Coordinates of C-alpha atoms (C1' of nucleotides) in Angstrom, one line a residue:
Chain T
M1 CA -3.3 9.3 -10.2
P2 CA -3.7 9.0 -12.7
E3 CA -2.1 8.2 -15.3
L4 CA -4.0 6.5 -18.7
P5 CA -5.6 4.1 -17.8
E6 CA -7.2 5.3 -14.1
V7 CA -8.3 8.7 -16.0
E8 CA -9.7 6.4 -18.9
T9 CA -11.3 4.2 -15.9
T10 CA -12.7 6.5 -14.8
R11 CA -14.1 8.5 -18.0
R12 CA -16.0 4.9 -18.6
G13 CA -17.1 5.4 -15.1
V14 CA -18.6 9.2 -15.0
E15 CA -19.9 8.0 -18.4
P16 CA -22.9 6.3 -18.1
H17 CA -24.0 8.9 -15.1
V18 CA -23.6 12.0 -17.1
V19 CA -23.8 11.9 -20.7
G20 CA -27.8 13.1 -21.7
R21 CA -27.6 15.0 -18.3
R22 CA -28.2 18.4 -17.9
I23 CA -25.9 20.7 -14.7
R24 CA -28.0 22.4 -12.4
A25 CA -25.1 23.5 -10.3
L26 CA -20.9 23.6 -10.3
A27 CA -19.9 24.3 -6.7
V28 CA -16.7 25.2 -6.4
H29 CA -15.9 25.1 -2.6
E30 CA -11.9 25.1 -3.3
P31 CA -10.8 27.7 -6.2
R32 CA -7.1 27.1 -5.9
L33 CA -5.9 24.2 -8.1
R34 CA -3.3 23.5 -10.3
W35 CA -5.0 26.3 -12.0
R36 CA -7.2 28.2 -10.0
V37 CA -10.7 28.0 -11.3
E38 CA -12.5 30.2 -13.0
A39 CA -15.0 32.5 -11.0
D40 CA -17.5 32.8 -13.6
L41 CA -17.1 29.2 -14.3
P42 CA -20.2 28.4 -12.5
A43 CA -22.5 30.7 -14.4
R44 CA -21.0 29.6 -17.6
V45 CA -21.8 25.6 -17.2
A46 CA -25.2 25.6 -15.3
G47 CA -28.4 24.8 -17.7
Q48 CA -25.8 22.7 -19.9
R49 CA -26.2 19.0 -21.2
V50 CA -23.6 17.0 -21.3
L51 CA -23.2 15.8 -24.7
R52 CA -20.7 13.2 -24.8
A53 CA -17.3 12.4 -22.2
G54 CA -14.1 12.0 -23.8
R55 CA -10.8 11.7 -23.0
R56 CA -7.3 13.4 -24.1
A57 CA -4.3 11.8 -22.9
K58 CA -5.3 12.1 -19.4
Y59 CA -7.5 15.1 -19.0
L60 CA -11.1 13.7 -19.0
L61 CA -13.2 16.1 -21.4
L62 CA -17.2 16.6 -20.5
E63 CA -18.3 18.3 -24.3
L64 CA -20.8 21.1 -23.6
E65 CA -23.7 22.2 -25.7
R66 CA -21.5 25.3 -25.9
G67 CA -17.7 24.4 -24.0
T68 CA -16.1 21.6 -23.6
L69 CA -14.7 21.2 -19.5
L70 CA -11.2 19.7 -19.5
W71 CA -10.9 17.9 -16.2
H72 CA -7.0 16.0 -14.4
L73 CA -6.4 14.9 -11.5
G74 CA -3.3 15.9 -10.9
M75 CA -0.8 13.3 -8.8
S76 CA -3.4 12.3 -6.2
G77 CA -7.3 13.4 -7.3
S78 CA -10.1 10.9 -7.7
L79 CA -14.0 12.1 -9.4
R80 CA -16.8 9.9 -8.1
V81 CA -20.3 9.7 -9.1
L82 CA -22.7 10.1 -5.7
P83 CA -26.2 10.4 -4.5
A84 CA -27.5 13.9 -3.4
G85 CA -26.8 15.0 0.3
T86 CA -23.4 12.9 0.5
P87 CA -21.9 14.3 2.6
R88 CA -19.0 16.5 2.2
G89 CA -15.2 15.0 3.1
R90 CA -11.6 16.5 3.4
H91 CA -10.0 17.8 -0.4
D92 CA -13.6 17.5 -1.8
H93 CA -13.3 20.4 -4.6
V94 CA -15.4 20.4 -6.6
D95 CA -19.1 19.1 -7.9
L96 CA -20.6 18.9 -10.6
V97 CA -25.0 18.9 -9.6
L98 CA -26.8 17.4 -11.9
D99 CA -30.6 17.2 -13.1
S100 CA -30.8 13.0 -11.9
G101 CA -29.6 14.6 -7.8
A102 CA -27.0 12.4 -8.7
S103 CA -23.3 15.2 -7.9
L104 CA -20.0 14.2 -9.8
R105 CA -17.5 15.0 -7.3
F106 CA -14.1 16.6 -7.1
N107 CA -11.7 15.6 -4.1
D108 CA -8.1 16.1 -4.8
P109 CA -6.0 16.8 -1.4
R110 CA -2.1 17.1 -3.6
R111 CA -4.7 19.9 -5.7
F112 CA -2.3 19.5 -8.0
G113 CA -5.7 18.9 -10.6
S114 CA -7.6 21.2 -12.5
V115 CA -11.0 22.4 -14.2
L116 CA -10.3 24.1 -17.3
Y117 CA -13.7 25.0 -19.4
T118 CA -12.9 26.0 -23.1
T119 CA -15.9 27.5 -26.3
G120 CA -13.1 26.3 -28.5
A121 CA -12.3 22.7 -29.9
P122 CA -10.4 20.7 -27.2
D123 CA -7.7 20.4 -29.0
A124 CA -6.0 24.0 -29.6
H125 CA -6.6 24.3 -25.7
P126 CA -2.7 26.0 -24.7
L127 CA -2.5 22.6 -22.9
L128 CA -3.8 19.5 -25.3
A129 CA -2.5 21.5 -28.5
S130 CA 1.5 19.9 -27.8
L131 CA 0.8 16.5 -26.6
A132 CA 1.8 13.6 -28.1
P133 CA -0.8 11.0 -30.0
E134 CA -3.0 8.9 -28.1
P135 CA -0.8 5.3 -27.7
L136 CA -4.2 2.7 -28.2
D137 CA -4.7 4.9 -31.4
G138 CA -3.5 4.1 -34.7
A139 CA -0.6 7.5 -35.1
F140 CA 0.9 5.6 -32.3
D141 CA 3.0 2.7 -33.7
A142 CA 7.0 1.4 -33.7
G143 CA 7.1 3.7 -36.6
Y144 CA 6.3 6.9 -34.9
L145 CA 8.6 6.3 -31.2
W146 CA 11.8 5.6 -33.9
R147 CA 11.4 8.6 -35.3
V148 CA 10.5 10.2 -32.2
T149 CA 14.0 8.4 -29.7
R150 CA 16.1 10.0 -32.8
G151 CA 19.1 11.8 -32.3
R152 CA 17.6 12.3 -28.1
R153 CA 20.2 11.9 -25.4
V154 CA 18.0 11.1 -23.0
A155 CA 16.8 8.6 -21.2
I156 CA 14.0 6.3 -22.9
K157 CA 12.3 6.1 -19.4
Q158 CA 12.3 10.4 -19.6
L159 CA 11.5 10.6 -23.3
I160 CA 8.1 8.4 -23.0
M161 CA 6.7 10.0 -19.8
N162 CA 6.8 13.7 -21.6
S163 CA 3.8 14.4 -23.0
R164 CA 4.7 15.3 -26.1
L165 CA 6.1 13.3 -27.1
V166 CA 3.8 9.7 -26.1
V167 CA 1.2 10.3 -24.0
G168 CA -0.5 9.1 -20.9
V169 CA 2.4 7.1 -19.3
G170 CA 3.4 8.3 -15.8
N171 CA 5.5 7.2 -13.7
I172 CA 4.6 3.1 -12.8
Y173 CA 4.4 2.5 -16.2
A174 CA 6.7 3.6 -17.7
S175 CA 8.9 1.0 -15.5
E176 CA 6.2 -1.5 -16.7
A177 CA 6.7 -0.8 -19.7
L178 CA 10.7 -0.9 -20.6
F179 CA 10.0 -3.8 -18.0
R180 CA 7.8 -5.9 -20.5
A181 CA 10.2 -4.5 -24.0
R182 CA 13.1 -5.5 -21.7
I183 CA 15.1 -2.3 -22.5
R184 CA 17.1 -0.2 -19.2
P185 CA 15.5 2.8 -18.3
G186 CA 18.4 4.6 -18.4
R187 CA 20.0 3.6 -22.2
A188 CA 20.0 6.7 -23.7
A189 CA 16.1 6.9 -26.0
R190 CA 18.9 7.3 -29.2
T191 CA 21.0 3.7 -28.2
L192 CA 17.1 2.3 -29.8
Q193 CA 17.7 -0.2 -32.4
A194 CA 14.4 0.2 -34.8
P195 CA 13.6 -3.9 -33.5
E196 CA 13.5 -2.5 -29.5
A197 CA 11.9 0.8 -30.5
A198 CA 8.4 -1.5 -32.0
H199 CA 9.0 -3.6 -28.8
L200 CA 8.1 -0.6 -26.3
A201 CA 5.9 1.1 -28.3
R202 CA 2.9 -2.8 -28.5
A203 CA 4.1 -3.1 -24.7
I204 CA 3.7 0.8 -23.5
R205 CA -0.1 -1.0 -25.7
A206 CA -0.1 -3.6 -23.9
V207 CA 0.9 -2.4 -20.7
L208 CA -2.5 0.5 -20.9
S209 CA -4.3 -1.8 -22.0
A210 CA -4.3 -4.2 -19.3
A211 CA -4.1 -1.5 -17.3
V212 CA -7.6 -0.2 -17.8
K213 CA -9.1 -3.6 -18.6
A214 CA -7.8 -4.2 -14.6
G215 CA -9.4 -0.8 -13.5
G216 CA -6.5 1.1 -13.0
T217 CA -3.8 0.5 -10.8
T218 CA -4.6 2.1 -7.5
L219 CA -1.4 3.0 -4.5
R220 CA -2.6 5.3 -3.0
D221 CA -5.2 7.2 -3.7
Y222 CA -7.4 6.5 -6.3
V223 CA -10.0 5.2 -6.7
G224 CA -12.8 4.8 -9.8
A225 CA -16.1 7.0 -10.2
D226 CA -17.6 3.8 -8.5
G227 CA -15.3 4.1 -5.9
S228 CA -13.3 1.6 -6.1
P229 CA -10.0 0.5 -6.7
G230 CA -8.1 -0.5 -9.1
Y231 CA -6.8 -4.4 -9.0
F232 CA -3.6 -3.3 -11.4
R233 CA -1.4 -3.7 -9.2
Q234 CA -1.0 -7.0 -8.5
K235 CA 0.5 -7.5 -12.2
L236 CA 2.7 -4.9 -11.5
Y237 CA 6.2 -6.3 -12.4
V238 CA 8.5 -3.9 -11.0
Y239 CA 7.1 -1.4 -9.0
E240 CA 7.5 -0.5 -6.2
R241 CA 9.0 -3.7 -5.7
A242 CA 12.8 -3.0 -5.0
G243 CA 14.6 -5.3 -3.9
L244 CA 11.7 -8.4 -4.7
P245 CA 13.0 -11.3 -6.3
C246 CA 12.1 -10.7 -10.4
R247 CA 9.1 -12.3 -11.2
R248 CA 10.4 -13.8 -14.4
C249 CA 13.6 -15.2 -12.9
R250 CA 13.8 -14.3 -9.4
T251 CA 17.0 -11.9 -9.7
P252 CA 16.3 -8.7 -6.9
I253 CA 14.7 -5.6 -8.7
R254 CA 16.5 -2.3 -8.4
R255 CA 15.3 1.0 -7.7
R256 CA 17.2 4.4 -8.2
V257 CA 16.4 7.9 -8.6
Q258 CA 15.8 9.2 -12.4
G259 CA 14.8 13.1 -13.2
Q260 CA 13.3 13.1 -9.2
R261 CA 11.1 10.5 -10.0
A262 CA 12.1 6.8 -8.7
T263 CA 12.5 4.0 -12.1
Y264 CA 12.2 0.2 -11.3
W265 CA 13.9 -2.4 -13.1
C266 CA 15.5 -5.6 -13.5
P267 CA 19.4 -5.8 -14.3
E268 CA 18.4 -9.3 -15.5
C269 CA 15.8 -9.3 -17.7
Q270 CA 16.6 -5.5 -19.3
H271 CA 19.3 -4.4 -21.3
Chain X
dA1 C1' 15.9 22.6 -29.4
dT2 C1' 17.3 19.7 -25.7
dG3 C1' 16.9 19.0 -21.8
dG4 C1' 17.6 19.6 -16.2
dG5 C1' 15.3 21.4 -12.0
dC6 C1' 12.1 23.1 -9.6
dA7 C1' 7.8 24.6 -8.3
dC8 C1' 2.7 23.5 -6.8
dC9 C1' 0.0 21.3 -2.3
dT10 C1' -0.7 17.6 1.8
dG11 C1' -0.7 13.4 4.2
dG12 C1' 2.0 9.2 5.6
dC13 C1' 5.4 6.6 6.8
dT14 C1' 10.7 5.9 8.8
dG15 C1' 13.3 6.3 12.6
dC16 C1' 15.8 9.6 15.8
Chain L
dT1 C1' 4.9 11.2 21.1
dG2 C1' 7.3 14.9 18.7
dC3 C1' 9.3 16.2 15.2
dA4 C1' 12.7 16.4 11.0
dG5 C1' 13.1 14.0 5.8
dC6 C1' 12.1 11.9 2.5
dC7 C1' 8.2 10.0 -0.5
dA8 C1' 4.9 9.9 -3.2
dG9 C1' 0.0 7.5 -10.0
dG10 C1' 1.8 14.9 -13.1
dT11 C1' 3.7 18.5 -15.7
dG12 C1' 4.4 23.5 -16.7
dC13 C1' 8.0 26.1 -16.7
dC14 C1' 12.3 28.7 -16.3
dC15 C1' 17.3 28.1 -17.2
dA16 C1' 21.5 26.7 -19.1

DNA sequence: ATGGGCACCTGGCTGC
DNA sequence: TGCAGCCAGGTGCCCA
């Protein structure tokens, strides 16, 4: 899924339905997710009130009275708010049942998602502890991206998908940000000049913000908390557009595989 | 420390 | 129609 804009869209959709509510039950129908759902999790969270719905990178954080649920949507996961009694469908693995009667239902065909719980500070959790700064916060800027690209031989596209260095950018928005910054995805990170790093930092922020505004990008599985798709797909410049004319210069968009992921770029606009 | 490759899993599509 | 092969919004871990 789910890159930062899709998780943020989910967070916003879920928030009004869960904050202030008490958890009636956590029903785990399929515990075999990326990380096996702990057998005692339902007992640990039942009865707790949801205080806040936050996000860190691509994790949705449901802050409870005595701990925090860390929810990751993996590649194909979605969370929807559904009325009581909605019949379960294929790949509906987990239900967070609230005292309103509504259910927060997790569907994930590929089961790369996860539901974790920590009673400590979420940022101290092993999976969150070494994440890079939030791209939409102040700490992520031209200077930051310049510093982390220094000395790196890895391709810039792979660097901006490395969550220890940049967070929230997945395969779609990596190609899109590089197009906007007019930088070729295969360039070694260390060859970026300072103005290019600055341009890329701005492009990452811009594309993520614009995608959040559009409710994210739906290609296959993703839907928001109310079941509606994201509309950013219409605004993609290069992703899944191999062979189609560049929306800026009409040159056919190219595709290649980088680090086992498809990468798209315009050979004319990007250098 | 850095970088590359694999693994986890299901489903949809293409082409023979 | 069947089936093999490839592809898909992520990311932790192992190895060189």
